[in-house]
Amino acid sequence: MIPVPNGAGRSLGKAMLLLACALLHLHTFAAPDAAPYSPDSARRVELIRLVRQDCGSCHGLTLKGGLGPALLPETLRDKPAESLVATIMGGRPGTPMPPWNRFVNAQEAAWIVDNLQKGFPGER
């Protein structure tokens, strides 16, 4: 057993938890043999409506910006997808951006990010 100074055990435990989460996150999003997630047609309609209406209430109904920044391909292409997924899932503390993890899962958030970076589909 390796001796650790008083109080360091708690920090070490947090570091190990963060490492485990990071490894799980990498496995979830970087599995090369996994097919990209594609929601079924009914869920796809729901996700498009969620982005266009709910996200659009702050980011603009055309996603060109408002209270929140623009969610257009030219503003998101150079952003790491994992970071954008984390923002959708966990929000941005200290800003009006809420977490959406009650409404979408990580695969759906990744699908949203992928489509935002390409050009988000319109509602039909």
mmCIF file of N, CA and C in Angstrom:
data_model
loop_
_atom_site.group_PDB
_atom_site.id
_atom_site.type_symbol
_atom_site.label_atom_id
_atom_site.label_comp_id
_atom_site.label_asym_id
_atom_site.label_seq_id
_atom_site.Cartn_x
_atom_site.Cartn_y
_atom_site.Cartn_z
ATOM 1 N N MET A 1 0.844 -1.177 0.000
ATOM 2 C CA MET A 1 0.000 0.000 0.000
ATOM 3 C C MET A 1 0.891 1.242 0.000
ATOM 4 N N ILE A 2 0.507 2.236 -0.773
ATOM 5 C CA ILE A 2 1.274 3.477 -0.874
ATOM 6 C C ILE A 2 0.736 4.466 0.154
ATOM 7 N N PRO A 3 1.613 5.019 0.992
ATOM 8 C CA PRO A 3 1.127 5.990 1.981
ATOM 9 C C PRO A 3 0.740 7.302 1.287
ATOM 10 N N VAL A 4 -0.365 7.899 1.724
ATOM 11 C CA VAL A 4 -0.803 9.197 1.205
ATOM 12 C C VAL A 4 -0.983 10.163 2.366
ATOM 13 N N PRO A 5 -0.627 11.449 2.157
ATOM 14 C CA PRO A 5 -0.799 12.437 3.223
ATOM 15 C C PRO A 5 -2.270 12.594 3.595
ATOM 16 N N ASN A 6 -2.512 13.075 4.827
ATOM 17 C CA ASN A 6 -3.884 13.317 5.275
ATOM 18 C C ASN A 6 -4.616 14.207 4.284
ATOM 19 N N GLY A 7 -5.848 13.857 3.960
ATOM 20 C CA GLY A 7 -6.672 14.640 3.044
ATOM 21 C C GLY A 7 -6.425 14.301 1.583
ATOM 22 N N ALA A 8 -5.303 13.691 1.264
ATOM 23 C CA ALA A 8 -4.990 13.364 -0.128
ATOM 24 C C ALA A 8 -5.832 12.200 -0.629
ATOM 25 N N GLY A 9 -6.259 11.340 0.278
ATOM 26 C CA GLY A 9 -7.075 10.196 -0.126
ATOM 27 C C GLY A 9 -8.367 10.622 -0.793
ATOM 28 N N ARG A 10 -8.988 11.661 -0.271
ATOM 29 C CA ARG A 10 -10.228 12.172 -0.844
ATOM 30 C C ARG A 10 -9.974 12.697 -2.254
ATOM 31 N N SER A 11 -8.890 13.465 -2.427
ATOM 32 C CA SER A 11 -8.534 13.990 -3.748
ATOM 33 C C SER A 11 -8.203 12.866 -4.709
ATOM 34 N N LEU A 12 -7.499 11.867 -4.207
ATOM 35 C CA LEU A 12 -7.146 10.722 -5.037
ATOM 36 C C LEU A 12 -8.404 9.977 -5.463
ATOM 37 N N GLY A 13 -9.341 9.827 -4.557
ATOM 38 C CA GLY A 13 -10.607 9.170 -4.884
ATOM 39 C C GLY A 13 -11.370 9.921 -5.952
ATOM 40 N N LYS A 14 -11.410 11.247 -5.852
ATOM 41 C CA LYS A 14 -12.076 12.062 -6.870
ATOM 42 C C LYS A 14 -11.367 11.936 -8.206
ATOM 43 N N ALA A 15 -10.053 11.935 -8.177
ATOM 44 C CA ALA A 15 -9.280 11.807 -9.415
ATOM 45 C C ALA A 15 -9.560 10.460 -10.083
ATOM 46 N N MET A 16 -9.642 9.400 -9.283
ATOM 47 C CA MET A 16 -9.920 8.073 -9.840
ATOM 48 C C MET A 16 -11.335 8.023 -10.427
ATOM 49 N N LEU A 17 -12.288 8.653 -9.755
ATOM 50 C CA LEU A 17 -13.650 8.703 -10.268
ATOM 51 C C LEU A 17 -13.690 9.457 -11.586
ATOM 52 N N LEU A 18 -13.005 10.587 -11.659
ATOM 53 C CA LEU A 18 -12.956 11.357 -12.903
ATOM 54 C C LEU A 18 -12.296 10.555 -14.022
ATOM 55 N N LEU A 19 -11.230 9.846 -13.708
ATOM 56 C CA LEU A 19 -10.561 9.017 -14.701
ATOM 57 C C LEU A 19 -11.498 7.924 -15.205
ATOM 58 N N ALA A 20 -12.217 7.280 -14.301
ATOM 59 C CA ALA A 20 -13.149 6.229 -14.700
ATOM 60 C C ALA A 20 -14.245 6.795 -15.602
ATOM 61 N N CYS A 21 -14.760 7.965 -15.256
ATOM 62 C CA CYS A 21 -15.784 8.614 -16.088
ATOM 63 C C CYS A 21 -15.230 8.959 -17.460
ATOM 64 N N ALA A 22 -14.002 9.472 -17.500
ATOM 65 C CA ALA A 22 -13.375 9.834 -18.776
ATOM 66 C C ALA A 22 -13.193 8.602 -19.650
ATOM 67 N N LEU A 23 -12.752 7.491 -19.060
ATOM 68 C CA LEU A 23 -12.573 6.263 -19.832
ATOM 69 C C LEU A 23 -13.910 5.735 -20.349
ATOM 70 N N LEU A 24 -14.931 5.796 -19.529
ATOM 71 C CA LEU A 24 -16.260 5.383 -19.961
ATOM 72 C C LEU A 24 -16.740 6.274 -21.091
ATOM 73 N N HIS A 25 -16.512 7.574 -20.958
ATOM 74 C CA HIS A 25 -16.900 8.546 -21.976
ATOM 75 C C HIS A 25 -16.188 8.242 -23.293
ATOM 76 N N LEU A 26 -14.892 7.968 -23.235
ATOM 77 C CA LEU A 26 -14.142 7.646 -24.447
ATOM 78 C C LEU A 26 -14.674 6.374 -25.088
ATOM 79 N N HIS A 27 -14.968 5.382 -24.261
ATOM 80 C CA HIS A 27 -15.499 4.129 -24.791
ATOM 81 C C HIS A 27 -16.844 4.362 -25.467
ATOM 82 N N THR A 28 -17.676 5.194 -24.885
ATOM 83 C CA THR A 28 -19.007 5.446 -25.421
ATOM 84 C C THR A 28 -18.952 6.150 -26.764
ATOM 85 N N PHE A 29 -18.065 7.148 -26.895
ATOM 86 C CA PHE A 29 -18.066 7.969 -28.097
ATOM 87 C C PHE A 29 -16.986 7.591 -29.100
ATOM 88 N N ALA A 30 -16.003 6.798 -28.719
ATOM 89 C CA ALA A 30 -14.899 6.532 -29.622
ATOM 90 C C ALA A 30 -14.807 5.070 -30.049
ATOM 91 N N ALA A 31 -15.844 4.311 -29.853
ATOM 92 C CA ALA A 31 -15.805 2.912 -30.263
ATOM 93 C C ALA A 31 -15.816 2.840 -31.788
ATOM 94 N N PRO A 32 -14.687 2.473 -32.422
ATOM 95 C CA PRO A 32 -14.590 2.518 -33.870
ATOM 96 C C PRO A 32 -15.493 1.517 -34.579
ATOM 97 N N ASP A 33 -15.863 0.432 -33.925
ATOM 98 C CA ASP A 33 -16.686 -0.567 -34.571
ATOM 99 C C ASP A 33 -18.182 -0.326 -34.385
ATOM 100 N N ALA A 34 -18.542 0.666 -33.617
ATOM 101 C CA ALA A 34 -19.946 0.944 -33.363
ATOM 102 C C ALA A 34 -20.528 1.799 -34.489
ATOM 103 N N ALA A 35 -21.720 1.414 -34.945
ATOM 104 C CA ALA A 35 -22.410 2.216 -35.963
ATOM 105 C C ALA A 35 -22.917 3.494 -35.319
ATOM 106 N N PRO A 36 -22.919 4.606 -36.058
ATOM 107 C CA PRO A 36 -23.429 5.848 -35.478
ATOM 108 C C PRO A 36 -24.908 5.687 -35.099
ATOM 109 N N TYR A 37 -25.278 6.338 -34.028
ATOM 110 C CA TYR A 37 -26.658 6.274 -33.554
ATOM 111 C C TYR A 37 -27.572 7.012 -34.521
ATOM 112 N N SER A 38 -28.703 6.430 -34.790
ATOM 113 C CA SER A 38 -29.718 7.079 -35.608
ATOM 114 C C SER A 38 -31.069 6.809 -34.952
ATOM 115 N N PRO A 39 -31.734 7.876 -34.490
ATOM 116 C CA PRO A 39 -33.025 7.651 -33.821
ATOM 117 C C PRO A 39 -34.070 7.151 -34.821
ATOM 118 N N ASP A 40 -35.068 6.422 -34.306
ATOM 119 C CA ASP A 40 -36.155 6.004 -35.200
ATOM 120 C C ASP A 40 -36.903 7.252 -35.657
ATOM 121 N N SER A 41 -37.749 7.115 -36.643
ATOM 122 C CA SER A 41 -38.365 8.288 -37.269
ATOM 123 C C SER A 41 -39.198 9.123 -36.294
ATOM 124 N N ALA A 42 -39.919 8.476 -35.382
ATOM 125 C CA ALA A 42 -40.732 9.233 -34.417
ATOM 126 C C ALA A 42 -39.841 10.024 -33.464
ATOM 127 N N ARG A 43 -38.784 9.397 -32.962
ATOM 128 C CA ARG A 43 -37.879 10.106 -32.042
ATOM 129 C C ARG A 43 -37.125 11.198 -32.780
ATOM 130 N N ARG A 44 -36.781 10.954 -34.045
ATOM 131 C CA ARG A 44 -36.094 11.966 -34.853
ATOM 132 C C ARG A 44 -36.950 13.235 -34.938
ATOM 133 N N VAL A 45 -38.247 13.063 -35.198
ATOM 134 C CA VAL A 45 -39.172 14.207 -35.261
ATOM 135 C C VAL A 45 -39.182 14.938 -33.918
ATOM 136 N N GLU A 46 -39.221 14.188 -32.819
ATOM 137 C CA GLU A 46 -39.218 14.799 -31.479
ATOM 138 C C GLU A 46 -37.927 15.579 -31.229
ATOM 139 N N LEU A 47 -36.778 15.001 -31.615
ATOM 140 C CA LEU A 47 -35.494 15.680 -31.387
ATOM 141 C C LEU A 47 -35.369 16.939 -32.237
ATOM 142 N N ILE A 48 -35.838 16.874 -33.476
ATOM 143 C CA ILE A 48 -35.798 18.064 -34.337
ATOM 144 C C ILE A 48 -36.670 19.157 -33.743
ATOM 145 N N ARG A 49 -37.859 18.792 -33.285
ATOM 146 C CA ARG A 49 -38.757 19.777 -32.663
ATOM 147 C C ARG A 49 -38.135 20.347 -31.389
ATOM 148 N N LEU A 50 -37.515 19.495 -30.570
ATOM 149 C CA LEU A 50 -36.860 19.948 -29.343
ATOM 150 C C LEU A 50 -35.806 21.009 -29.667
ATOM 151 N N VAL A 51 -34.956 20.715 -30.637
ATOM 152 C CA VAL A 51 -33.904 21.670 -30.990
ATOM 153 C C VAL A 51 -34.502 22.937 -31.576
ATOM 154 N N ARG A 52 -35.400 22.796 -32.531
ATOM 155 C CA ARG A 52 -35.969 23.971 -33.204
ATOM 156 C C ARG A 52 -36.794 24.841 -32.252
ATOM 157 N N GLN A 53 -37.548 24.231 -31.358
ATOM 158 C CA GLN A 53 -38.426 25.006 -30.484
ATOM 159 C C GLN A 53 -37.783 25.316 -29.126
ATOM 160 N N ASP A 54 -37.373 24.289 -28.407
ATOM 161 C CA ASP A 54 -36.860 24.502 -27.054
ATOM 162 C C ASP A 54 -35.480 25.169 -27.081
ATOM 163 N N CYS A 55 -34.548 24.590 -27.829
ATOM 164 C CA CYS A 55 -33.222 25.218 -27.930
ATOM 165 C C CYS A 55 -33.355 26.562 -28.647
ATOM 166 N N GLY A 56 -34.245 26.581 -29.667
ATOM 167 C CA GLY A 56 -34.464 27.797 -30.435
ATOM 168 C C GLY A 56 -35.011 28.950 -29.620
ATOM 169 N N SER A 57 -35.637 28.667 -28.480
ATOM 170 C CA SER A 57 -36.166 29.757 -27.660
ATOM 171 C C SER A 57 -35.043 30.649 -27.126
ATOM 172 N N CYS A 58 -33.838 30.108 -26.988
ATOM 173 C CA CYS A 58 -32.682 30.917 -26.569
ATOM 174 C C CYS A 58 -31.686 31.139 -27.706
ATOM 175 N N HIS A 59 -31.527 30.127 -28.553
ATOM 176 C CA HIS A 59 -30.520 30.205 -29.616
ATOM 177 C C HIS A 59 -31.110 30.743 -30.915
ATOM 178 N N GLY A 60 -32.373 31.177 -30.879
ATOM 179 C CA GLY A 60 -33.057 31.698 -32.058
ATOM 180 C C GLY A 60 -33.752 30.574 -32.807
ATOM 181 N N LEU A 61 -34.972 30.837 -33.267
ATOM 182 C CA LEU A 61 -35.747 29.797 -33.937
ATOM 183 C C LEU A 61 -35.085 29.332 -35.232
ATOM 184 N N THR A 62 -34.209 30.163 -35.804
ATOM 185 C CA THR A 62 -33.437 29.751 -36.974
ATOM 186 C C THR A 62 -32.028 29.330 -36.568
ATOM 187 N N LEU A 63 -31.782 29.256 -35.253
ATOM 188 C CA LEU A 63 -30.506 28.837 -34.654
ATOM 189 C C LEU A 63 -29.366 29.807 -34.970
ATOM 190 N N LYS A 64 -29.717 31.036 -35.342
ATOM 191 C CA LYS A 64 -28.702 32.044 -35.674
ATOM 192 C C LYS A 64 -28.245 32.836 -34.454
ATOM 193 N N GLY A 65 -28.728 32.481 -33.291
ATOM 194 C CA GLY A 65 -28.317 33.140 -32.062
ATOM 195 C C GLY A 65 -29.417 33.991 -31.473
ATOM 196 N N GLY A 66 -29.293 34.295 -30.222
ATOM 197 C CA GLY A 66 -30.248 35.092 -29.466
ATOM 198 C C GLY A 66 -29.624 35.297 -28.111
ATOM 199 N N LEU A 67 -30.319 34.874 -27.055
ATOM 200 C CA LEU A 67 -29.724 34.878 -25.716
ATOM 201 C C LEU A 67 -28.498 33.973 -25.712
ATOM 202 N N GLY A 68 -28.610 32.840 -26.385
ATOM 203 C CA GLY A 68 -27.492 31.904 -26.538
ATOM 204 C C GLY A 68 -26.824 32.099 -27.886
ATOM 205 N N PRO A 69 -25.629 31.559 -28.065
ATOM 206 C CA PRO A 69 -24.907 31.725 -29.331
ATOM 207 C C PRO A 69 -25.557 30.967 -30.487
ATOM 208 N N ALA A 70 -25.157 31.301 -31.696
ATOM 209 C CA ALA A 70 -25.640 30.617 -32.894
ATOM 210 C C ALA A 70 -25.249 29.143 -32.850
ATOM 211 N N LEU A 71 -26.145 28.311 -33.370
ATOM 212 C CA LEU A 71 -25.893 26.869 -33.446
ATOM 213 C C LEU A 71 -25.831 26.448 -34.912
ATOM 214 N N LEU A 72 -25.024 27.151 -35.679
ATOM 215 C CA LEU A 72 -24.891 26.911 -37.109
ATOM 216 C C LEU A 72 -23.602 26.152 -37.401
ATOM 217 N N PRO A 73 -23.565 25.442 -38.536
ATOM 218 C CA PRO A 73 -22.355 24.677 -38.867
ATOM 219 C C PRO A 73 -21.088 25.523 -38.817
ATOM 220 N N GLU A 74 -21.123 26.723 -39.339
ATOM 221 C CA GLU A 74 -19.915 27.550 -39.365
ATOM 222 C C GLU A 74 -19.452 27.987 -37.972
ATOM 223 N N THR A 75 -20.346 28.002 -36.996
ATOM 224 C CA THR A 75 -19.939 28.380 -35.637
ATOM 225 C C THR A 75 -19.590 27.156 -34.779
ATOM 226 N N LEU A 76 -19.975 25.963 -35.236
ATOM 227 C CA LEU A 76 -19.765 24.753 -34.428
ATOM 228 C C LEU A 76 -18.773 23.765 -35.017
ATOM 229 N N ARG A 77 -18.441 23.891 -36.283
ATOM 230 C CA ARG A 77 -17.582 22.894 -36.943
ATOM 231 C C ARG A 77 -16.265 22.650 -36.228
ATOM 232 N N ASP A 78 -15.634 23.709 -35.733
ATOM 233 C CA ASP A 78 -14.311 23.566 -35.097
ATOM 234 C C ASP A 78 -14.394 23.239 -33.610
ATOM 235 N N LYS A 79 -15.591 23.107 -33.074
ATOM 236 C CA LYS A 79 -15.758 22.776 -31.654
ATOM 237 C C LYS A 79 -15.725 21.257 -31.476
ATOM 238 N N PRO A 80 -15.062 20.766 -30.437
ATOM 239 C CA PRO A 80 -15.055 19.318 -30.195
ATOM 240 C C PRO A 80 -16.469 18.809 -29.891
ATOM 241 N N ALA A 81 -16.876 17.780 -30.616
ATOM 242 C CA ALA A 81 -18.221 17.229 -30.442
ATOM 243 C C ALA A 81 -18.465 16.789 -28.998
ATOM 244 N N GLU A 82 -17.434 16.198 -28.362
ATOM 245 C CA GLU A 82 -17.596 15.722 -26.984
ATOM 246 C C GLU A 82 -17.919 16.870 -26.033
ATOM 247 N N SER A 83 -17.317 18.017 -26.286
ATOM 248 C CA SER A 83 -17.571 19.194 -25.449
ATOM 249 C C SER A 83 -19.005 19.693 -25.636
ATOM 250 N N LEU A 84 -19.466 19.687 -26.876
ATOM 251 C CA LEU A 84 -20.840 20.117 -27.147
ATOM 252 C C LEU A 84 -21.850 19.146 -26.544
ATOM 253 N N VAL A 85 -21.561 17.853 -26.623
ATOM 254 C CA VAL A 85 -22.434 16.850 -25.998
ATOM 255 C C VAL A 85 -22.483 17.083 -24.488
ATOM 256 N N ALA A 86 -21.330 17.327 -23.896
ATOM 257 C CA ALA A 86 -21.277 17.580 -22.444
ATOM 258 C C ALA A 86 -22.085 18.825 -22.083
ATOM 259 N N THR A 87 -22.045 19.838 -22.933
ATOM 260 C CA THR A 87 -22.820 21.057 -22.676
ATOM 261 C C THR A 87 -24.307 20.761 -22.733
ATOM 262 N N ILE A 88 -24.731 19.984 -23.726
ATOM 263 C CA ILE A 88 -26.154 19.632 -23.824
ATOM 264 C C ILE A 88 -26.577 18.832 -22.595
ATOM 265 N N MET A 89 -25.789 17.856 -22.239
ATOM 266 C CA MET A 89 -26.172 16.972 -21.136
ATOM 267 C C MET A 89 -26.123 17.663 -19.778
ATOM 268 N N GLY A 90 -25.091 18.460 -19.542
ATOM 269 C CA GLY A 90 -24.896 19.047 -18.214
ATOM 270 C C GLY A 90 -25.170 20.524 -18.099
ATOM 271 N N GLY A 91 -25.461 21.184 -19.204
ATOM 272 C CA GLY A 91 -25.675 22.626 -19.171
ATOM 273 C C GLY A 91 -24.362 23.367 -18.959
ATOM 274 N N ARG A 92 -24.482 24.647 -18.698
ATOM 275 C CA ARG A 92 -23.316 25.481 -18.389
ATOM 276 C C ARG A 92 -23.616 26.243 -17.107
ATOM 277 N N PRO A 93 -23.063 25.795 -15.991
ATOM 278 C CA PRO A 93 -23.314 26.478 -14.716
ATOM 279 C C PRO A 93 -22.945 27.961 -14.810
ATOM 280 N N GLY A 94 -23.756 28.779 -14.190
ATOM 281 C CA GLY A 94 -23.509 30.218 -14.187
ATOM 282 C C GLY A 94 -24.041 30.915 -15.424
ATOM 283 N N THR A 95 -24.685 30.164 -16.321
ATOM 284 C CA THR A 95 -25.286 30.753 -17.526
ATOM 285 C C THR A 95 -26.738 30.282 -17.602
ATOM 286 N N PRO A 96 -27.514 30.831 -18.522
ATOM 287 C CA PRO A 96 -28.892 30.345 -18.677
ATOM 288 C C PRO A 96 -29.005 28.955 -19.319
ATOM 289 N N MET A 97 -27.876 28.374 -19.777
ATOM 290 C CA MET A 97 -27.921 27.062 -20.444
ATOM 291 C C MET A 97 -28.180 25.956 -19.429
ATOM 292 N N PRO A 98 -29.395 25.352 -19.489
ATOM 293 C CA PRO A 98 -29.724 24.283 -18.537
ATOM 294 C C PRO A 98 -29.226 22.927 -19.026
ATOM 295 N N PRO A 99 -29.160 21.950 -18.133
ATOM 296 C CA PRO A 99 -28.862 20.587 -18.572
ATOM 297 C C PRO A 99 -30.101 19.990 -19.250
ATOM 298 N N TRP A 100 -29.882 19.236 -20.304
ATOM 299 C CA TRP A 100 -30.987 18.604 -21.029
ATOM 300 C C TRP A 100 -31.001 17.098 -20.830
ATOM 301 N N ASN A 101 -30.226 16.601 -19.853
ATOM 302 C CA ASN A 101 -30.115 15.160 -19.645
ATOM 303 C C ASN A 101 -31.421 14.507 -19.181
ATOM 304 N N ARG A 102 -32.397 15.278 -18.807
ATOM 305 C CA ARG A 102 -33.707 14.712 -18.449
ATOM 306 C C ARG A 102 -34.535 14.408 -19.694
ATOM 307 N N PHE A 103 -34.132 15.007 -20.826
ATOM 308 C CA PHE A 103 -34.935 14.917 -22.040
ATOM 309 C C PHE A 103 -34.260 14.141 -23.166
ATOM 310 N N VAL A 104 -32.917 14.068 -23.127
ATOM 311 C CA VAL A 104 -32.167 13.330 -24.146
ATOM 312 C C VAL A 104 -31.071 12.520 -23.473
ATOM 313 N N ASN A 105 -30.690 11.416 -24.109
ATOM 314 C CA ASN A 105 -29.568 10.641 -23.589
ATOM 315 C C ASN A 105 -28.303 11.062 -24.348
ATOM 316 N N ALA A 106 -27.173 10.511 -23.969
ATOM 317 C CA ALA A 106 -25.900 10.921 -24.570
ATOM 318 C C ALA A 106 -25.842 10.610 -26.059
ATOM 319 N N GLN A 107 -26.416 9.483 -26.485
ATOM 320 C CA GLN A 107 -26.431 9.158 -27.917
ATOM 321 C C GLN A 107 -27.262 10.165 -28.694
ATOM 322 N N GLU A 108 -28.391 10.557 -28.141
ATOM 323 C CA GLU A 108 -29.242 11.544 -28.809
ATOM 324 C C GLU A 108 -28.560 12.901 -28.851
ATOM 325 N N ALA A 109 -27.872 13.266 -27.766
ATOM 326 C CA ALA A 109 -27.130 14.528 -27.748
ATOM 327 C C ALA A 109 -26.030 14.506 -28.804
ATOM 328 N N ALA A 110 -25.352 13.370 -28.966
ATOM 329 C CA ALA A 110 -24.313 13.246 -29.994
ATOM 330 C C ALA A 110 -24.925 13.356 -31.388
ATOM 331 N N TRP A 111 -26.106 12.791 -31.588
ATOM 332 C CA TRP A 111 -26.816 12.903 -32.870
ATOM 333 C C TRP A 111 -27.164 14.360 -33.152
ATOM 334 N N ILE A 112 -27.643 15.062 -32.126
ATOM 335 C CA ILE A 112 -27.973 16.487 -32.278
ATOM 336 C C ILE A 112 -26.723 17.270 -32.665
ATOM 337 N N VAL A 113 -25.627 17.054 -31.966
ATOM 338 C CA VAL A 113 -24.374 17.768 -32.249
ATOM 339 C C VAL A 113 -23.909 17.484 -33.669
ATOM 340 N N ASP A 114 -23.915 16.218 -34.053
ATOM 341 C CA ASP A 114 -23.491 15.855 -35.408
ATOM 342 C C ASP A 114 -24.315 16.603 -36.448
ATOM 343 N N ASN A 115 -25.617 16.657 -36.239
ATOM 344 C CA ASN A 115 -26.491 17.340 -37.196
ATOM 345 C C ASN A 115 -26.346 18.854 -37.141
ATOM 346 N N LEU A 116 -26.111 19.417 -35.956
ATOM 347 C CA LEU A 116 -25.872 20.854 -35.868
ATOM 348 C C LEU A 116 -24.593 21.227 -36.614
ATOM 349 N N GLN A 117 -23.579 20.386 -36.520
ATOM 350 C CA GLN A 117 -22.304 20.672 -37.180
ATOM 351 C C GLN A 117 -22.406 20.516 -38.693
ATOM 352 N N LYS A 118 -23.392 19.768 -39.172
ATOM 353 C CA LYS A 118 -23.585 19.578 -40.621
ATOM 354 C C LYS A 118 -24.609 20.564 -41.186
ATOM 355 N N GLY A 119 -25.555 20.969 -40.375
ATOM 356 C CA GLY A 119 -26.700 21.784 -40.820
ATOM 357 C C GLY A 119 -27.951 21.082 -40.346
ATOM 358 N N PHE A 120 -28.585 21.633 -39.344
ATOM 359 C CA PHE A 120 -29.692 20.939 -38.681
ATOM 360 C C PHE A 120 -30.920 20.891 -39.578
ATOM 361 N N PRO A 121 -31.591 19.716 -39.614
ATOM 362 C CA PRO A 121 -32.792 19.589 -40.446
ATOM 363 C C PRO A 121 -33.932 20.457 -39.934
ATOM 364 N N GLY A 122 -34.792 20.839 -40.834
ATOM 365 C CA GLY A 122 -35.967 21.626 -40.466
ATOM 366 C C GLY A 122 -37.113 20.726 -40.019
ATOM 367 N N GLU A 123 -38.106 21.349 -39.422
ATOM 368 C CA GLU A 123 -39.304 20.602 -39.022
ATOM 369 C C GLU A 123 -40.145 20.359 -40.258
ATOM 370 N N ARG A 124 -40.830 19.232 -40.260
ATOM 371 C CA ARG A 124 -41.705 18.933 -41.408
ATOM 372 C C ARG A 124 -43.131 18.983 -40.995
#
